[in-house]
Amino acid sequence: MPLRSTSAATPSRQLDHPEPADIRLEEVLHACADPMRLRIIQALAADAAAACGEIGLACSKSTATYHFRVLREAGVITQRYQGTAKVNELRRADLDAVFPGLLDALLASATAQAGRTREA
Amino acid sequence: MPLRSTSAATPSRQLDHPEPADIRLEEVLHACADPMRLRIIQALAADAAAACGEIGLACSKSTATYHFRVLREAGVITQRYQGTAKVNELRRADLDAVFPGLLDALLASATAQAGRTREA
DNA sequence: CTCATAGTTCGACGACTCTCGAACCTCGAT
DNA sequence: ATCGAGGTTCGAGAGTCGTCGAACTATGAG
């Protein structure tokens, strides 16, 4: 099948999110281990929900798409379409259910490090 | 220079460990994001200190060396020589000082996931 | 309809990761 | 002095990652 082309369906562009039970620690950590993605996570932690473009990412649109996809497939964020935009949100509750305290520790660590770095 | 050969120094084989202030969150996460290394961390969390060989790693010796080095350079473990063996230890205190709660959350998450997986 | 906006997909590329075996080094024991 | 056990180093290979630009696909506004 040569790229689902100019045709029927495309109901509203469905996006696959892993079930909480399918979220793997290694993947979550890998998703968070990239500076760009870590900044996305911090931005979402601060703003609750944001479109891809609203976060000031210093990269091309395709690279941004890539990073958001990694985060979604790892189970770290949800994405849904809202008109022409795509809204991203942290899966706080799900992550906390599966790995209690991990997200908070991560966010706190990121903040701590940012503080350390800034006061150089 | 053809591999520092049969000669002087080599005081006691020094190993570089990053200062606490130089420990980077991204590197810690990357170090923990590998299944093999995650198992090393869990083993060290349980046993306090262990030689490289004492952990039942399903890989060659050179691969083991590689993973231990990644962990050390990220600041997750310390390594010191003790006779012919090399003893590894988690840097609990240092990590907790720099990223409070992170290591605990990580270990708890790893345990939780192991439990989930086992009761399949 | 046409357009602009927002994001996606596709190949490509260089860089990095993880793995290994072979050859080597170090220490402690014989 | 030699040996064995425990690790290290050095390529090398297969694979993944992060990046990009170009061409594309929605969606909503005029």
PDB file of C-alpha atoms (C1' of nucleotides) in Angstrom:
ATOM      1  CA  MET A   1       0.000   0.000   0.000  1.00  0.00           C
ATOM      2  CA  PRO A   2       1.573   3.160  -1.318  1.00  0.00           C
ATOM      3  CA  LEU A   3       0.950   5.751   1.348  1.00  0.00           C
ATOM      4  CA  ARG A   4      -2.746   6.026   2.153  1.00  0.00           C
ATOM      5  CA  SER A   5      -3.373   8.578  -0.508  1.00  0.00           C
ATOM      6  CA  THR A   6      -6.035  11.014  -1.613  1.00  0.00           C
ATOM      7  CA  SER A   7      -8.970   8.825  -0.738  1.00  0.00           C
ATOM      8  CA  ALA A   8     -11.662   7.874   1.731  1.00  0.00           C
ATOM      9  CA  ALA A   9     -11.190   7.549   5.473  1.00  0.00           C
ATOM     10  CA  THR A  10      -8.823   9.651   7.552  1.00  0.00           C
ATOM     11  CA  PRO A  11     -11.605  10.024  10.158  1.00  0.00           C
ATOM     12  CA  SER A  12      -9.821  12.613  12.181  1.00  0.00           C
ATOM     13  CA  ARG A  13      -6.269  11.366  12.061  1.00  0.00           C
ATOM     14  CA  GLN A  14      -6.013   8.838  14.843  1.00  0.00           C
ATOM     15  CA  LEU A  15      -2.877   8.672  16.977  1.00  0.00           C
ATOM     16  CA  ASP A  16      -1.674   5.601  18.803  1.00  0.00           C
ATOM     17  CA  HIS A  17      -0.939   5.946  22.464  1.00  0.00           C
ATOM     18  CA  PRO A  18       0.332   2.998  24.497  1.00  0.00           C
ATOM     19  CA  GLU A  19      -1.855   1.621  27.252  1.00  0.00           C
ATOM     20  CA  PRO A  20      -0.552   2.419  30.734  1.00  0.00           C
ATOM     21  CA  ALA A  21       0.313  -1.242  31.194  1.00  0.00           C
ATOM     22  CA  ASP A  22       2.445  -1.131  28.056  1.00  0.00           C
ATOM     23  CA  ILE A  23       4.564   1.813  29.130  1.00  0.00           C
ATOM     24  CA  ARG A  24       8.156   0.648  29.524  1.00  0.00           C
ATOM     25  CA  LEU A  25      10.574   2.307  31.886  1.00  0.00           C
ATOM     26  CA  GLU A  26      13.491   2.049  29.482  1.00  0.00           C
ATOM     27  CA  GLU A  27      11.531   3.852  26.811  1.00  0.00           C
ATOM     28  CA  VAL A  28      10.353   6.570  29.144  1.00  0.00           C
ATOM     29  CA  LEU A  29      13.913   7.154  30.270  1.00  0.00           C
ATOM     30  CA  HIS A  30      15.196   7.131  26.742  1.00  0.00           C
ATOM     31  CA  ALA A  31      12.501   9.602  25.759  1.00  0.00           C
ATOM     32  CA  CYS A  32      13.522  11.916  28.591  1.00  0.00           C
ATOM     33  CA  ALA A  33      17.245  11.555  27.974  1.00  0.00           C
ATOM     34  CA  ASP A  34      17.311  13.987  25.065  1.00  0.00           C
ATOM     35  CA  PRO A  35      17.760  17.706  25.769  1.00  0.00           C
ATOM     36  CA  MET A  36      15.169  18.752  23.214  1.00  0.00           C
ATOM     37  CA  ARG A  37      12.574  16.354  24.553  1.00  0.00           C
ATOM     38  CA  LEU A  38      13.366  17.243  28.125  1.00  0.00           C
ATOM     39  CA  ARG A  39      12.571  20.845  27.297  1.00  0.00           C
ATOM     40  CA  ILE A  40       9.299  19.802  25.746  1.00  0.00           C
ATOM     41  CA  ILE A  41       8.404  17.947  28.910  1.00  0.00           C
ATOM     42  CA  GLN A  42       9.280  20.910  31.070  1.00  0.00           C
ATOM     43  CA  ALA A  43       7.232  23.217  28.888  1.00  0.00           C
ATOM     44  CA  LEU A  44       4.243  20.890  29.128  1.00  0.00           C
ATOM     45  CA  ALA A  45       4.696  20.592  32.869  1.00  0.00           C
ATOM     46  CA  ALA A  46       4.487  24.351  33.135  1.00  0.00           C
ATOM     47  CA  ASP A  47       1.722  24.986  30.643  1.00  0.00           C
ATOM     48  CA  ALA A  48      -0.482  21.896  30.968  1.00  0.00           C
ATOM     49  CA  ALA A  49      -1.213  21.781  27.253  1.00  0.00           C
ATOM     50  CA  ALA A  50       0.424  23.291  24.232  1.00  0.00           C
ATOM     51  CA  ALA A  51       0.509  22.939  20.476  1.00  0.00           C
ATOM     52  CA  CYS A  52       3.723  21.730  18.906  1.00  0.00           C
ATOM     53  CA  GLY A  53       4.576  25.141  17.603  1.00  0.00           C
ATOM     54  CA  GLU A  54       3.897  26.989  20.834  1.00  0.00           C
ATOM     55  CA  ILE A  55       7.004  25.610  22.459  1.00  0.00           C
ATOM     56  CA  GLY A  56      10.018  27.454  21.192  1.00  0.00           C
ATOM     57  CA  LEU A  57      11.900  24.531  19.717  1.00  0.00           C
ATOM     58  CA  ALA A  58      15.138  25.371  17.949  1.00  0.00           C
ATOM     59  CA  CYS A  59      14.731  22.874  15.148  1.00  0.00           C
ATOM     60  CA  SER A  60      12.914  22.193  11.925  1.00  0.00           C
ATOM     61  CA  LYS A  61       9.279  21.152  11.859  1.00  0.00           C
ATOM     62  CA  SER A  62      10.131  17.605  10.875  1.00  0.00           C
ATOM     63  CA  THR A  63      12.506  17.255  13.778  1.00  0.00           C
ATOM     64  CA  ALA A  64       9.839  18.557  16.129  1.00  0.00           C
ATOM     65  CA  THR A  65       7.366  16.030  14.774  1.00  0.00           C
ATOM     66  CA  TYR A  66       9.916  13.325  15.398  1.00  0.00           C
ATOM     67  CA  HIS A  67      10.497  14.270  19.025  1.00  0.00           C
ATOM     68  CA  PHE A  68       6.817  14.565  19.831  1.00  0.00           C
ATOM     69  CA  ARG A  69       6.260  11.173  18.310  1.00  0.00           C
ATOM     70  CA  VAL A  70       9.003   9.618  20.439  1.00  0.00           C
ATOM     71  CA  LEU A  71       7.410  11.091  23.542  1.00  0.00           C
ATOM     72  CA  ARG A  72       3.955   9.896  22.569  1.00  0.00           C
ATOM     73  CA  GLU A  73       5.091   6.370  21.721  1.00  0.00           C
ATOM     74  CA  ALA A  74       6.939   6.109  25.005  1.00  0.00           C
ATOM     75  CA  GLY A  75       3.725   7.016  26.779  1.00  0.00           C
ATOM     76  CA  VAL A  76       4.972  10.320  28.141  1.00  0.00           C
ATOM     77  CA  ILE A  77       2.515  12.612  26.373  1.00  0.00           C
ATOM     78  CA  THR A  78      -0.829  12.485  24.644  1.00  0.00           C
ATOM     79  CA  GLN A  79      -1.479  14.237  21.372  1.00  0.00           C
ATOM     80  CA  ARG A  80      -4.801  15.121  19.825  1.00  0.00           C
ATOM     81  CA  TYR A  81      -5.782  17.210  16.883  1.00  0.00           C
ATOM     82  CA  GLN A  82      -7.656  20.401  17.433  1.00  0.00           C
ATOM     83  CA  GLY A  83      -8.378  21.983  14.145  1.00  0.00           C
ATOM     84  CA  THR A  84      -5.148  22.454  12.323  1.00  0.00           C
ATOM     85  CA  ALA A  85      -3.093  22.311  15.490  1.00  0.00           C
ATOM     86  CA  LYS A  86      -1.955  19.337  17.514  1.00  0.00           C
ATOM     87  CA  VAL A  87      -2.271  19.671  21.237  1.00  0.00           C
ATOM     88  CA  ASN A  88       0.221  17.957  23.522  1.00  0.00           C
ATOM     89  CA  GLU A  89      -0.257  17.056  27.128  1.00  0.00           C
ATOM     90  CA  LEU A  90       1.744  15.226  29.771  1.00  0.00           C
ATOM     91  CA  ARG A  91       0.300  11.884  30.866  1.00  0.00           C
ATOM     92  CA  ARG A  92       0.751  12.752  34.507  1.00  0.00           C
ATOM     93  CA  ALA A  93      -1.900  10.470  35.915  1.00  0.00           C
ATOM     94  CA  ASP A  94      -0.947   7.457  33.826  1.00  0.00           C
ATOM     95  CA  LEU A  95       2.741   7.829  34.529  1.00  0.00           C
ATOM     96  CA  ASP A  96       2.106   8.280  38.192  1.00  0.00           C
ATOM     97  CA  ALA A  97      -0.018   5.172  38.286  1.00  0.00           C
ATOM     98  CA  VAL A  98       2.630   3.060  36.608  1.00  0.00           C
ATOM     99  CA  PHE A  99       5.793   4.658  37.997  1.00  0.00           C
ATOM    100  CA  PRO A 100       4.793   6.526  41.138  1.00  0.00           C
ATOM    101  CA  GLY A 101       6.892   9.567  41.795  1.00  0.00           C
ATOM    102  CA  LEU A 102       9.062   9.198  38.734  1.00  0.00           C
ATOM    103  CA  LEU A 103       7.716  12.122  36.747  1.00  0.00           C
ATOM    104  CA  ASP A 104       7.850  14.441  39.722  1.00  0.00           C
ATOM    105  CA  ALA A 105      11.420  13.450  40.507  1.00  0.00           C
ATOM    106  CA  LEU A 106      12.327  13.964  36.887  1.00  0.00           C
ATOM    107  CA  LEU A 107      10.769  17.398  36.678  1.00  0.00           C
ATOM    108  CA  ALA A 108      12.322  18.420  39.968  1.00  0.00           C
ATOM    109  CA  SER A 109      15.702  17.206  38.744  1.00  0.00           C
ATOM    110  CA  ALA A 110      15.378  19.093  35.500  1.00  0.00           C
ATOM    111  CA  THR A 111      14.502  22.239  37.393  1.00  0.00           C
ATOM    112  CA  ALA A 112      17.361  21.716  39.821  1.00  0.00           C
ATOM    113  CA  GLN A 113      19.811  21.286  36.997  1.00  0.00           C
ATOM    114  CA  ALA A 114      18.522  24.343  35.203  1.00  0.00           C
ATOM    115  CA  GLY A 115      19.054  26.296  38.401  1.00  0.00           C
ATOM    116  CA  ARG A 116      22.562  24.941  38.825  1.00  0.00           C
ATOM    117  CA  THR A 117      23.429  25.797  35.244  1.00  0.00           C
ATOM    118  CA  ARG A 118      21.988  29.286  35.375  1.00  0.00           C
ATOM    119  CA  GLU A 119      23.852  30.362  38.485  1.00  0.00           C
ATOM    120  CA  ALA A 120      27.191  29.571  36.876  1.00  0.00           C
TER     121      ALA A 120
ATOM    122  CA  MET B   1      52.395   5.971  20.711  1.00  0.00           C
ATOM    123  CA  PRO B   2      51.768   2.265  20.545  1.00  0.00           C
ATOM    124  CA  LEU B   3      49.636   1.611  23.608  1.00  0.00           C
ATOM    125  CA  ARG B   4      51.373   2.760  26.790  1.00  0.00           C
ATOM    126  CA  SER B   5      53.377  -0.396  27.171  1.00  0.00           C
ATOM    127  CA  THR B   6      55.428  -2.200  29.768  1.00  0.00           C
ATOM    128  CA  SER B   7      56.826   0.852  31.489  1.00  0.00           C
ATOM    129  CA  ALA B   8      56.745   3.242  34.417  1.00  0.00           C
ATOM    130  CA  ALA B   9      53.682   4.761  36.057  1.00  0.00           C
ATOM    131  CA  THR B  10      50.248   3.130  36.327  1.00  0.00           C
ATOM    132  CA  PRO B  11      50.090   4.090  40.028  1.00  0.00           C
ATOM    133  CA  SER B  12      47.065   2.040  40.759  1.00  0.00           C
ATOM    134  CA  ARG B  13      44.973   2.540  37.659  1.00  0.00           C
ATOM    135  CA  GLN B  14      43.069   5.723  38.326  1.00  0.00           C
ATOM    136  CA  LEU B  15      39.454   6.024  37.228  1.00  0.00           C
ATOM    137  CA  ASP B  16      37.758   9.299  36.435  1.00  0.00           C
ATOM    138  CA  HIS B  17      34.496  10.000  38.165  1.00  0.00           C
ATOM    139  CA  PRO B  18      32.583  13.203  37.485  1.00  0.00           C
ATOM    140  CA  GLU B  19      32.193  15.683  40.305  1.00  0.00           C
ATOM    141  CA  PRO B  20      28.638  15.838  41.645  1.00  0.00           C
ATOM    142  CA  ALA B  21      28.272  19.298  40.113  1.00  0.00           C
ATOM    143  CA  ASP B  22      29.177  17.877  36.719  1.00  0.00           C
ATOM    144  CA  ILE B  23      26.565  15.147  36.728  1.00  0.00           C
ATOM    145  CA  ARG B  24      24.091  15.826  33.936  1.00  0.00           C
ATOM    146  CA  LEU B  25      20.515  14.664  34.079  1.00  0.00           C
ATOM    147  CA  GLU B  26      20.423  13.719  30.412  1.00  0.00           C
ATOM    148  CA  GLU B  27      23.416  11.458  30.838  1.00  0.00           C
ATOM    149  CA  VAL B  28      22.068   9.825  33.951  1.00  0.00           C
ATOM    150  CA  LEU B  29      18.813   9.115  32.160  1.00  0.00           C
ATOM    151  CA  HIS B  30      20.588   7.821  29.112  1.00  0.00           C
ATOM    152  CA  ALA B  31      22.716   5.595  31.320  1.00  0.00           C
ATOM    153  CA  CYS B  32      19.606   4.184  32.964  1.00  0.00           C
ATOM    154  CA  ALA B  33      17.689   3.776  29.725  1.00  0.00           C
ATOM    155  CA  ASP B  34      19.453   0.568  28.727  1.00  0.00           C
ATOM    156  CA  PRO B  35      18.107  -2.791  29.969  1.00  0.00           C
ATOM    157  CA  MET B  36      21.535  -4.174  30.720  1.00  0.00           C
ATOM    158  CA  ARG B  37      22.588  -1.123  32.686  1.00  0.00           C
ATOM    159  CA  LEU B  38      19.273  -0.950  34.483  1.00  0.00           C
ATOM    160  CA  ARG B  39      19.888  -4.469  35.732  1.00  0.00           C
ATOM    161  CA  ILE B  40      23.329  -3.494  36.900  1.00  0.00           C
ATOM    162  CA  ILE B  41      21.835  -0.621  38.851  1.00  0.00           C
ATOM    163  CA  GLN B  42      19.223  -2.844  40.409  1.00  0.00           C
ATOM    164  CA  ALA B  43      21.847  -5.382  41.378  1.00  0.00           C
ATOM    165  CA  LEU B  44      23.965  -2.685  43.005  1.00  0.00           C
ATOM    166  CA  ALA B  45      20.930  -1.281  44.775  1.00  0.00           C
ATOM    167  CA  ALA B  46      20.328  -4.678  46.287  1.00  0.00           C
ATOM    168  CA  ASP B  47      23.898  -5.653  47.065  1.00  0.00           C
ATOM    169  CA  ALA B  48      25.546  -2.325  47.909  1.00  0.00           C
ATOM    170  CA  ALA B  49      28.800  -3.275  46.196  1.00  0.00           C
ATOM    171  CA  ALA B  50      29.765  -5.909  43.703  1.00  0.00           C
ATOM    172  CA  ALA B  51      32.554  -6.779  41.314  1.00  0.00           C
ATOM    173  CA  CYS B  52      31.812  -6.635  37.619  1.00  0.00           C
ATOM    174  CA  GLY B  53      31.747 -10.381  37.319  1.00  0.00           C
ATOM    175  CA  GLU B  54      29.498 -10.974  40.300  1.00  0.00           C
ATOM    176  CA  ILE B  55      26.461  -9.635  38.517  1.00  0.00           C
ATOM    177  CA  GLY B  56      25.174 -12.225  36.131  1.00  0.00           C
ATOM    178  CA  LEU B  57      25.430 -10.228  32.939  1.00  0.00           C
ATOM    179  CA  ALA B  58      24.518 -12.059  29.769  1.00  0.00           C
ATOM    180  CA  CYS B  59      27.233 -10.526  27.624  1.00  0.00           C
ATOM    181  CA  SER B  60      30.921 -10.637  26.875  1.00  0.00           C
ATOM    182  CA  LYS B  61      33.499  -9.151  29.195  1.00  0.00           C
ATOM    183  CA  SER B  62      34.195  -6.257  26.878  1.00  0.00           C
ATOM    184  CA  THR B  63      30.529  -5.389  26.691  1.00  0.00           C
ATOM    185  CA  ALA B  64      30.315  -5.447  30.456  1.00  0.00           C
ATOM    186  CA  THR B  65      33.310  -3.131  30.694  1.00  0.00           C
ATOM    187  CA  TYR B  66      31.572  -0.792  28.289  1.00  0.00           C
ATOM    188  CA  HIS B  67      28.345  -0.616  30.301  1.00  0.00           C
ATOM    189  CA  PHE B  68      30.113  -0.091  33.596  1.00  0.00           C
ATOM    190  CA  ARG B  69      32.096   2.709  32.039  1.00  0.00           C
ATOM    191  CA  VAL B  70      28.947   4.408  30.759  1.00  0.00           C
ATOM    192  CA  LEU B  71      27.474   4.253  34.254  1.00  0.00           C
ATOM    193  CA  ARG B  72      30.633   5.588  35.841  1.00  0.00           C
ATOM    194  CA  GLU B  73      31.034   8.447  33.380  1.00  0.00           C
ATOM    195  CA  ALA B  74      27.422   9.457  33.872  1.00  0.00           C
ATOM    196  CA  GLY B  75      28.084   9.639  37.597  1.00  0.00           C
ATOM    197  CA  VAL B  76      25.778   6.789  38.538  1.00  0.00           C
ATOM    198  CA  ILE B  77      28.363   4.452  40.038  1.00  0.00           C
ATOM    199  CA  THR B  78      31.863   4.529  41.451  1.00  0.00           C
ATOM    200  CA  GLN B  79      34.473   1.972  40.547  1.00  0.00           C
ATOM    201  CA  ARG B  80      37.656   1.170  42.386  1.00  0.00           C
ATOM    202  CA  TYR B  81      40.192  -1.555  42.053  1.00  0.00           C
ATOM    203  CA  GLN B  82      40.559  -4.096  44.790  1.00  0.00           C
ATOM    204  CA  GLY B  83      43.280  -6.486  43.866  1.00  0.00           C
ATOM    205  CA  THR B  84      42.448  -7.939  40.502  1.00  0.00           C
ATOM    206  CA  ALA B  85      38.751  -7.185  40.833  1.00  0.00           C
ATOM    207  CA  LYS B  86      36.895  -3.954  40.268  1.00  0.00           C
ATOM    208  CA  VAL B  87      34.294  -3.046  42.789  1.00  0.00           C
ATOM    209  CA  ASN B  88      31.220  -1.106  41.754  1.00  0.00           C
ATOM    210  CA  GLU B  89      28.963   0.949  43.941  1.00  0.00           C
ATOM    211  CA  LEU B  90      25.954   3.184  43.440  1.00  0.00           C
ATOM    212  CA  ARG B  91      26.588   6.885  44.087  1.00  0.00           C
ATOM    213  CA  ARG B  92      23.466   7.153  46.184  1.00  0.00           C
ATOM    214  CA  ALA B  93      24.500  10.133  48.275  1.00  0.00           C
ATOM    215  CA  ASP B  94      25.859  12.161  45.380  1.00  0.00           C
ATOM    216  CA  LEU B  95      22.870  11.490  43.177  1.00  0.00           C
ATOM    217  CA  ASP B  96      20.498  12.311  45.963  1.00  0.00           C
ATOM    218  CA  ALA B  97      22.283  15.574  46.602  1.00  0.00           C
ATOM    219  CA  VAL B  98      22.100  16.634  42.982  1.00  0.00           C
ATOM    220  CA  PHE B  99      18.773  15.116  41.962  1.00  0.00           C
ATOM    221  CA  PRO B 100      16.817  14.505  45.155  1.00  0.00           C
ATOM    222  CA  GLY B 101      14.498  11.554  44.943  1.00  0.00           C
ATOM    223  CA  LEU B 102      15.415  10.606  41.413  1.00  0.00           C
ATOM    224  CA  LEU B 103      17.329   7.445  42.147  1.00  0.00           C
ATOM    225  CA  ASP B 104      14.681   6.188  44.549  1.00  0.00           C
ATOM    226  CA  ALA B 105      11.938   6.838  42.055  1.00  0.00           C
ATOM    227  CA  LEU B 106      13.936   5.081  39.403  1.00  0.00           C
ATOM    228  CA  LEU B 107      14.614   2.028  41.510  1.00  0.00           C
ATOM    229  CA  ALA B 108      10.998   1.874  42.624  1.00  0.00           C
ATOM    230  CA  SER B 109       9.879   2.136  38.999  1.00  0.00           C
ATOM    231  CA  ALA B 110      12.218  -0.622  37.934  1.00  0.00           C
ATOM    232  CA  THR B 111      10.921  -2.844  40.696  1.00  0.00           C
ATOM    233  CA  ALA B 112       7.327  -2.009  39.850  1.00  0.00           C
ATOM    234  CA  GLN B 113       7.887  -2.863  36.220  1.00  0.00           C
ATOM    235  CA  ALA B 114       9.627  -6.114  37.095  1.00  0.00           C
ATOM    236  CA  GLY B 115       6.618  -7.003  39.202  1.00  0.00           C
ATOM    237  CA  ARG B 116       4.213  -6.135  36.416  1.00  0.00           C
ATOM    238  CA  THR B 117       6.180  -8.189  33.937  1.00  0.00           C
ATOM    239  CA  ARG B 118       6.530 -11.190  36.211  1.00  0.00           C
ATOM    240  CA  GLU B 119       2.848 -11.498  36.989  1.00  0.00           C
ATOM    241  CA  ALA B 120       1.992 -11.765  33.293  1.00  0.00           C
TER     242      ALA B 120
ATOM    243  C1'  DC C   1     -12.165  28.098  -4.455  1.00  0.00           C
ATOM    244  C1'  DT C   2      -7.856  29.638  -2.829  1.00  0.00           C
ATOM    245  C1'  DC C   3      -4.742  30.473   0.598  1.00  0.00           C
ATOM    246  C1'  DA C   4      -2.123  30.370   4.665  1.00  0.00           C
ATOM    247  C1'  DT C   5      -1.103  27.807   8.658  1.00  0.00           C
ATOM    248  C1'  DA C   6       0.237  23.666  11.138  1.00  0.00           C
ATOM    249  C1'  DG C   7       1.969  19.503  10.944  1.00  0.00           C
ATOM    250  C1'  DT C   8       3.412  14.940   8.351  1.00  0.00           C
ATOM    251  C1'  DT C   9       6.077  11.830   5.500  1.00  0.00           C
ATOM    252  C1'  DC C  10       9.912  10.451   3.009  1.00  0.00           C
ATOM    253  C1'  DG C  11      14.630   9.690   1.979  1.00  0.00           C
ATOM    254  C1'  DA C  12      19.107  10.803   3.249  1.00  0.00           C
ATOM    255  C1'  DC C  13      23.093  11.653   6.039  1.00  0.00           C
ATOM    256  C1'  DG C  14      26.458  11.650   9.831  1.00  0.00           C
ATOM    257  C1'  DA C  15      26.956  10.490  14.478  1.00  0.00           C
ATOM    258  C1'  DC C  16      26.415   7.577  18.143  1.00  0.00           C
ATOM    259  C1'  DT C  17      25.207   2.862  20.476  1.00  0.00           C
ATOM    260  C1'  DC C  18      25.743  -1.722  21.526  1.00  0.00           C
ATOM    261  C1'  DT C  19      27.825  -5.763  20.562  1.00  0.00           C
ATOM    262  C1'  DC C  20      31.647  -8.795  19.917  1.00  0.00           C
ATOM    263  C1'  DG C  21      36.462 -11.365  19.572  1.00  0.00           C
ATOM    264  C1'  DA C  22      41.300 -11.072  19.831  1.00  0.00           C
ATOM    265  C1'  DA C  23      45.067  -9.468  22.045  1.00  0.00           C
ATOM    266  C1'  DC C  24      46.576  -7.401  25.994  1.00  0.00           C
ATOM    267  C1'  DC C  25      47.574  -5.797  30.962  1.00  0.00           C
ATOM    268  C1'  DT C  26      47.600  -6.463  36.467  1.00  0.00           C
ATOM    269  C1'  DC C  27      47.432  -8.562  40.412  1.00  0.00           C
ATOM    270  C1'  DG C  28      47.877 -12.342  43.591  1.00  0.00           C
ATOM    271  C1'  DA C  29      49.151 -17.056  44.045  1.00  0.00           C
ATOM    272  C1'  DT C  30      52.065 -20.906  43.134  1.00  0.00           C
TER     273       DT C  30
ATOM    274  C1'  DA D   1      59.163 -16.642  36.823  1.00  0.00           C
ATOM    275  C1'  DT D   2      55.011 -18.189  35.509  1.00  0.00           C
ATOM    276  C1'  DC D   3      50.116 -18.742  35.604  1.00  0.00           C
ATOM    277  C1'  DG D   4      45.223 -17.889  35.862  1.00  0.00           C
ATOM    278  C1'  DA D   5      41.421 -14.965  36.902  1.00  0.00           C
ATOM    279  C1'  DG D   6      39.491 -10.594  36.148  1.00  0.00           C
ATOM    280  C1'  DG D   7      39.344  -6.505  33.272  1.00  0.00           C
ATOM    281  C1'  DT D   8      40.828  -3.416  29.500  1.00  0.00           C
ATOM    282  C1'  DT D   9      41.675  -1.819  24.812  1.00  0.00           C
ATOM    283  C1'  DC D  10      41.211  -1.875  20.115  1.00  0.00           C
ATOM    284  C1'  DG D  11      39.051  -2.304  15.899  1.00  0.00           C
ATOM    285  C1'  DA D  12      34.924  -3.468  13.505  1.00  0.00           C
ATOM    286  C1'  DG D  13      30.108  -4.244  12.316  1.00  0.00           C
ATOM    287  C1'  DA D  14      25.050  -3.788  12.551  1.00  0.00           C
ATOM    288  C1'  DG D  15      21.769  -0.909  14.005  1.00  0.00           C
ATOM    289  C1'  DT D  16      19.519   3.168  15.976  1.00  0.00           C
ATOM    290  C1'  DC D  17      19.219   8.293  16.645  1.00  0.00           C
ATOM    291  C1'  DG D  18      18.720  13.099  15.554  1.00  0.00           C
ATOM    292  C1'  DT D  19      18.778  16.162  12.021  1.00  0.00           C
ATOM    293  C1'  DC D  20      17.326  18.220   7.815  1.00  0.00           C
ATOM    294  C1'  DG D  21      14.790  19.794   3.287  1.00  0.00           C
ATOM    295  C1'  DA D  22      11.415  18.916  -0.065  1.00  0.00           C
ATOM    296  C1'  DA D  23       7.109  17.572  -1.104  1.00  0.00           C
ATOM    297  C1'  DC D  24       2.881  16.592   0.876  1.00  0.00           C
ATOM    298  C1'  DT D  25      -1.763  16.639   3.548  1.00  0.00           C
ATOM    299  C1'  DA D  26      -5.391  18.654   6.646  1.00  0.00           C
ATOM    300  C1'  DT D  27      -8.109  22.484   8.501  1.00  0.00           C
ATOM    301  C1'  DG D  28     -10.066  26.891   8.844  1.00  0.00           C
ATOM    302  C1'  DA D  29     -10.507  31.743   7.023  1.00  0.00           C
ATOM    303  C1'  DG D  30     -11.512  35.003   3.434  1.00  0.00           C
TER     304       DG D  30
END
